[in-house]
Amino acid sequence: AVVSTQSTGVEGALEATPQLLLQLYIIVKFTQWHGTAWYTILSVAISFSSVVWSMTSYINEHRAASYNKASLSVMGYILLVLIKCLMCLARIVAILLAITISGYVVLGVLAVHWLSCLIYVAFARTHFYGGLVWNEWFFKLVTSITLILVFINIVEGKSRVRWGIYHGYTGLQNLGMVLFWYFKMPNHPWYTNALIGLVVGSTLLGSLLSLLYYWFYHPSKTPVMHLSRIRPTLERLKEKHLGQSGTRSERTEMHVTTI
């Protein structure tokens, strides 16, 4: 399960996202959406859906691979998809705008972000592979790459503070890249205000939905356990019940013999 989780994260961060950025870069840089065919827009929408699906599945499978974590409810999963959709949208649009001015600046920003995330996960106490050190470090490497786009909690305990720090950090990056594009762009296209509003609006709405998710629909609020986690619990309860029944039967037999 953990291997599948890693492959999903790699696909979203290293395959689907660069492909989407390349498509959008060509459209914005050379056509500015004038005369863009409907099938090109459809292709962009499918690529974006692939990114969101990969990242959401990575987080959900990561939770499923942890034995002691509850699964997401249906409403919780829907909210998580919407949150990742909005946050990915703001992140990708901000990167796209800045990369049309200077790819080196964007590369520097993302490199610093990835390095800080790598340092964070390097010191995080994770035990997904037990004593398999190289596998554990590969997992941390994949996670640090995924953190370029979306937040994923890999440490036990409440994640609200880590979520706030991460989105505050990436939010400042997004704002900086948008402002860099705005002041460096010689001629602002007709959709300038729409793109700025898209980044800001997606971030704010995603933050509001995140608060709703953590307050009401987080698995700690509405726990839904996997069958694989329920079965061992049922077995232990059954053994305990049979043990108590056996004890009562022995007591009854002793009482009858005494009488």
Short mmCIF file of C-alpha atoms in Angstrom, two decimals:
data_model
loop_
_atom_site.label_atom_id
_atom_site.label_comp_id
_atom_site.label_asym_id
_atom_site.label_seq_id
_atom_site.Cartn_x
_atom_site.Cartn_y
_atom_site.Cartn_z
CA ALA A 1 0.00 0.00 0.00
CA VAL A 2 2.84 2.37 0.81
CA VAL A 3 4.52 1.64 -2.54
CA SER A 4 1.27 2.54 -4.32
CA THR A 5 1.09 5.73 -2.25
CA GLN A 6 4.58 6.77 -3.29
CA SER A 7 3.93 6.10 -6.98
CA THR A 8 0.79 8.24 -6.82
CA GLY A 9 2.71 11.11 -5.25
CA VAL A 10 5.50 10.85 -7.83
CA GLU A 11 2.98 10.81 -10.69
CA GLY A 12 1.23 13.94 -9.43
CA ALA A 13 4.35 15.96 -8.60
CA LEU A 14 6.72 14.93 -11.39
CA GLU A 15 4.46 14.01 -14.31
CA ALA A 16 0.98 15.53 -14.23
CA THR A 17 1.96 18.94 -12.84
CA PRO A 18 4.82 19.74 -15.28
CA GLN A 19 2.63 18.60 -18.18
CA LEU A 20 -0.16 20.94 -17.06
CA LEU A 21 2.24 23.86 -16.60
CA LEU A 22 3.68 23.30 -20.08
CA GLN A 23 0.21 23.34 -21.64
CA LEU A 24 -0.77 26.52 -19.82
CA TYR A 25 2.58 28.20 -20.55
CA ILE A 26 2.18 27.67 -24.30
CA ILE A 27 -1.39 29.03 -24.21
CA VAL A 28 -0.61 32.10 -22.08
CA LYS A 29 2.75 32.93 -23.64
CA PHE A 30 1.86 32.58 -27.32
CA THR A 31 -1.92 32.81 -27.74
CA GLN A 32 -3.22 34.48 -24.54
CA TRP A 33 -6.34 32.32 -24.90
CA HIS A 34 -7.32 33.95 -28.21
CA GLY A 35 -8.60 31.32 -30.61
CA THR A 36 -7.85 28.45 -28.22
CA ALA A 37 -9.63 25.33 -29.42
CA TRP A 38 -12.16 23.64 -27.17
CA TYR A 39 -10.22 20.39 -27.13
CA THR A 40 -7.15 22.25 -25.84
CA ILE A 41 -9.19 23.64 -22.96
CA LEU A 42 -10.57 20.13 -22.34
CA SER A 43 -7.03 18.75 -22.26
CA VAL A 44 -6.03 21.37 -19.69
CA ALA A 45 -9.06 20.51 -17.55
CA ILE A 46 -8.21 16.80 -17.69
CA SER A 47 -4.59 17.47 -16.77
CA PHE A 48 -5.66 19.61 -13.82
CA SER A 49 -8.09 16.91 -12.68
CA SER A 50 -5.25 14.40 -12.86
CA VAL A 51 -3.09 16.59 -10.61
CA VAL A 52 -5.86 17.03 -8.02
CA TRP A 53 -6.73 13.32 -8.11
CA SER A 54 -3.10 12.29 -7.67
CA MET A 55 -2.55 14.57 -4.70
CA THR A 56 -5.84 13.71 -3.01
CA SER A 57 -5.28 9.98 -3.52
CA TYR A 58 -1.75 10.33 -2.17
CA ILE A 59 -3.07 11.85 1.06
CA ASN A 60 -5.94 9.37 1.38
CA GLU A 61 -3.74 6.34 0.68
CA HIS A 62 -1.16 7.65 3.12
CA ARG A 63 -3.86 7.71 5.79
CA ALA A 64 -5.10 4.26 4.78
CA ALA A 65 -1.57 2.85 5.07
CA SER A 66 -1.44 3.99 8.70
CA TYR A 67 -3.00 1.31 10.88
CA ASN A 68 -4.05 3.63 13.69
CA LYS A 69 -5.71 6.32 11.55
CA ALA A 70 -9.40 6.48 10.72
CA SER A 71 -10.62 6.77 7.16
CA LEU A 72 -12.30 9.82 5.68
CA SER A 73 -16.07 10.03 5.60
CA VAL A 74 -17.77 10.70 2.26
CA MET A 75 -18.34 14.36 3.11
CA GLY A 76 -14.81 14.64 4.43
CA TYR A 77 -13.41 13.23 1.20
CA ILE A 78 -15.51 15.63 -0.91
CA LEU A 79 -14.27 18.58 1.13
CA LEU A 80 -10.69 17.36 0.85
CA VAL A 81 -11.00 17.16 -2.95
CA LEU A 82 -12.42 20.69 -3.10
CA ILE A 83 -9.68 22.03 -0.81
CA LYS A 84 -6.89 20.46 -2.83
CA CYS A 85 -8.53 21.62 -6.06
CA LEU A 86 -8.62 25.24 -4.87
CA MET A 87 -5.15 25.23 -3.33
CA CYS A 88 -3.60 23.52 -6.38
CA LEU A 89 -5.37 26.00 -8.64
CA ALA A 90 -3.94 29.00 -6.76
CA ARG A 91 -0.47 27.43 -6.65
CA ILE A 92 -0.35 26.46 -10.32
CA VAL A 93 -1.70 29.81 -11.58
CA ALA A 94 0.84 31.72 -9.44
CA ILE A 95 3.70 29.57 -10.76
CA LEU A 96 2.41 29.94 -14.32
CA LEU A 97 2.26 33.74 -14.16
CA ALA A 98 5.75 34.07 -12.73
CA ILE A 99 7.27 31.56 -15.15
CA THR A 100 6.09 33.65 -18.13
CA ILE A 101 8.46 36.38 -16.88
CA SER A 102 11.41 34.36 -15.59
CA GLY A 103 11.74 30.61 -15.20
CA TYR A 104 14.90 31.07 -13.11
CA VAL A 105 13.03 33.06 -10.46
CA VAL A 106 10.35 30.39 -10.21
CA LEU A 107 12.98 27.66 -10.08
CA GLY A 108 14.71 29.48 -7.22
CA VAL A 109 11.48 29.94 -5.26
CA LEU A 110 10.48 26.29 -5.67
CA ALA A 111 13.99 25.09 -4.87
CA VAL A 112 14.01 27.01 -1.58
CA HIS A 113 10.51 25.70 -0.81
CA TRP A 114 11.50 22.10 -1.58
CA LEU A 115 14.69 22.37 0.48
CA SER A 116 12.79 23.70 3.51
CA CYS A 117 10.23 20.89 3.14
CA LEU A 118 13.03 18.31 2.82
CA ILE A 119 14.60 19.57 6.04
CA TYR A 120 11.20 19.36 7.75
CA VAL A 121 10.49 15.78 6.70
CA ALA A 122 14.10 14.74 7.36
CA PHE A 123 13.70 15.58 11.05
CA ALA A 124 10.12 14.28 11.23
CA ARG A 125 9.81 11.07 13.22
CA THR A 126 8.17 8.72 10.75
CA HIS A 127 8.16 4.93 11.07
CA PHE A 128 6.40 3.65 7.96
CA TYR A 129 9.11 1.10 7.15
CA GLY A 130 10.41 0.13 10.56
CA GLY A 131 14.13 -0.52 10.24
CA LEU A 132 14.31 -0.11 6.44
CA VAL A 133 16.26 3.15 6.41
CA TRP A 134 16.57 3.65 2.64
CA ASN A 135 12.85 3.04 2.06
CA GLU A 136 12.01 5.52 4.80
CA TRP A 137 14.24 8.18 3.22
CA PHE A 138 12.76 7.56 -0.23
CA PHE A 139 9.31 8.11 1.27
CA LYS A 140 10.51 11.38 2.80
CA LEU A 141 11.97 12.49 -0.53
CA VAL A 142 8.68 11.84 -2.34
CA THR A 143 6.77 13.65 0.40
CA SER A 144 9.06 16.70 0.20
CA ILE A 145 8.38 16.92 -3.55
CA THR A 146 4.63 16.58 -3.01
CA LEU A 147 4.76 19.39 -0.45
CA ILE A 148 5.67 21.78 -3.26
CA LEU A 149 2.02 21.70 -4.30
CA VAL A 150 -0.13 20.53 -1.38
CA PHE A 151 0.05 19.96 2.36
CA ILE A 152 0.30 16.44 3.73
CA ASN A 153 0.62 15.59 7.40
CA ILE A 154 3.13 12.79 8.10
CA VAL A 155 3.55 13.34 11.84
CA GLU A 156 1.23 12.05 14.56
CA GLY A 157 -0.83 14.57 16.45
CA LYS A 158 -2.94 17.60 15.56
CA SER A 159 -2.08 18.98 12.13
CA ARG A 160 -3.86 22.35 12.34
CA VAL A 161 -0.75 24.30 13.32
CA ARG A 162 1.39 22.62 10.63
CA TRP A 163 -1.40 23.24 8.12
CA GLY A 164 -1.48 26.94 9.03
CA ILE A 165 2.30 27.35 8.80
CA TYR A 166 2.45 25.55 5.45
CA HIS A 167 -0.35 27.52 3.80
CA GLY A 168 0.91 30.79 5.23
CA TYR A 169 4.33 30.01 3.75
CA THR A 170 3.01 28.97 0.33
CA GLY A 171 0.46 31.79 0.34
CA LEU A 172 3.26 34.36 0.67
CA GLN A 173 5.14 32.64 -2.15
CA ASN A 174 2.07 32.71 -4.38
CA LEU A 175 1.44 36.37 -3.61
CA GLY A 176 5.08 37.20 -4.30
CA MET A 177 5.04 35.40 -7.67
CA VAL A 178 1.80 37.12 -8.71
CA LEU A 179 3.17 40.55 -7.75
CA PHE A 180 6.42 39.76 -9.57
CA TRP A 181 4.43 39.00 -12.71
CA TYR A 182 2.20 42.05 -12.30
CA PHE A 183 5.03 44.58 -12.00
CA LYS A 184 7.32 42.95 -14.55
CA MET A 185 4.68 42.41 -17.23
CA PRO A 186 5.09 45.21 -19.81
CA ASN A 187 1.55 44.95 -21.17
CA HIS A 188 -1.12 43.51 -18.95
CA PRO A 189 -3.46 41.12 -20.81
CA TRP A 190 -7.21 41.45 -20.63
CA TYR A 191 -7.50 38.68 -18.04
CA THR A 192 -5.05 40.21 -15.52
CA ASN A 193 -7.59 41.02 -12.83
CA ALA A 194 -9.33 37.67 -13.34
CA LEU A 195 -6.10 35.72 -12.72
CA ILE A 196 -5.19 37.75 -9.63
CA GLY A 197 -8.70 37.25 -8.31
CA LEU A 198 -8.47 33.55 -9.09
CA VAL A 199 -5.31 33.12 -7.00
CA VAL A 200 -6.59 35.19 -4.06
CA GLY A 201 -10.14 33.83 -4.19
CA SER A 202 -9.06 30.19 -4.46
CA THR A 203 -6.71 30.61 -1.50
CA LEU A 204 -9.34 32.25 0.71
CA LEU A 205 -12.11 29.81 -0.21
CA GLY A 206 -9.76 26.85 0.23
CA SER A 207 -8.80 28.16 3.67
CA LEU A 208 -12.46 28.52 4.71
CA LEU A 209 -13.25 24.98 3.54
CA SER A 210 -10.19 23.73 5.40
CA LEU A 211 -11.49 25.25 8.63
CA LEU A 212 -14.86 23.58 7.98
CA TYR A 213 -13.08 20.27 7.33
CA TYR A 214 -11.00 20.40 10.51
CA TRP A 215 -13.87 21.54 12.71
CA PHE A 216 -16.56 19.12 11.56
CA TYR A 217 -15.42 16.50 9.05
CA HIS A 218 -11.89 15.52 10.04
CA PRO A 219 -11.65 11.74 10.73
CA SER A 220 -11.01 12.53 14.40
CA LYS A 221 -14.49 14.11 14.47
CA THR A 222 -16.30 11.50 12.36
CA PRO A 223 -14.14 8.36 12.48
CA VAL A 224 -14.82 5.73 9.83
CA MET A 225 -12.59 2.72 10.23
CA HIS A 226 -11.31 0.41 7.50
CA LEU A 227 -12.53 -3.19 7.69
CA SER A 228 -8.91 -4.31 8.02
CA ARG A 229 -8.69 -2.24 11.19
CA ILE A 230 -12.08 -3.27 12.56
CA ARG A 231 -11.51 -7.03 12.21
CA PRO A 232 -8.62 -7.29 14.73
CA THR A 233 -10.68 -5.31 17.24
CA LEU A 234 -13.65 -7.64 16.78
CA GLU A 235 -11.41 -10.66 17.20
CA ARG A 236 -10.03 -9.31 20.46
CA LEU A 237 -13.54 -8.57 21.75
CA LYS A 238 -14.64 -12.08 20.75
CA GLU A 239 -11.72 -13.69 22.56
CA LYS A 240 -12.39 -11.56 25.62
CA HIS A 241 -16.09 -12.52 25.55
CA LEU A 242 -15.29 -16.22 25.17
CA GLY A 243 -12.80 -15.97 28.00
CA GLN A 244 -15.38 -14.41 30.28
CA SER A 245 -17.97 -17.03 29.24
CA GLY A 246 -15.51 -19.80 29.99
CA THR A 247 -14.81 -18.35 33.40
CA ARG A 248 -18.52 -18.15 34.19
CA SER A 249 -19.04 -21.77 33.07
CA GLU A 250 -16.18 -22.97 35.27
CA ARG A 251 -17.64 -21.10 38.22
CA THR A 252 -21.06 -22.67 37.58
CA GLU A 253 -19.59 -26.17 37.41
CA MET A 254 -17.67 -25.62 40.66
CA HIS A 255 -20.84 -24.36 42.35
CA VAL A 256 -22.86 -27.41 41.21
CA THR A 257 -20.15 -29.81 42.38
CA THR A 258 -20.04 -28.13 45.78
CA ILE A 259 -23.80 -28.41 46.15
#
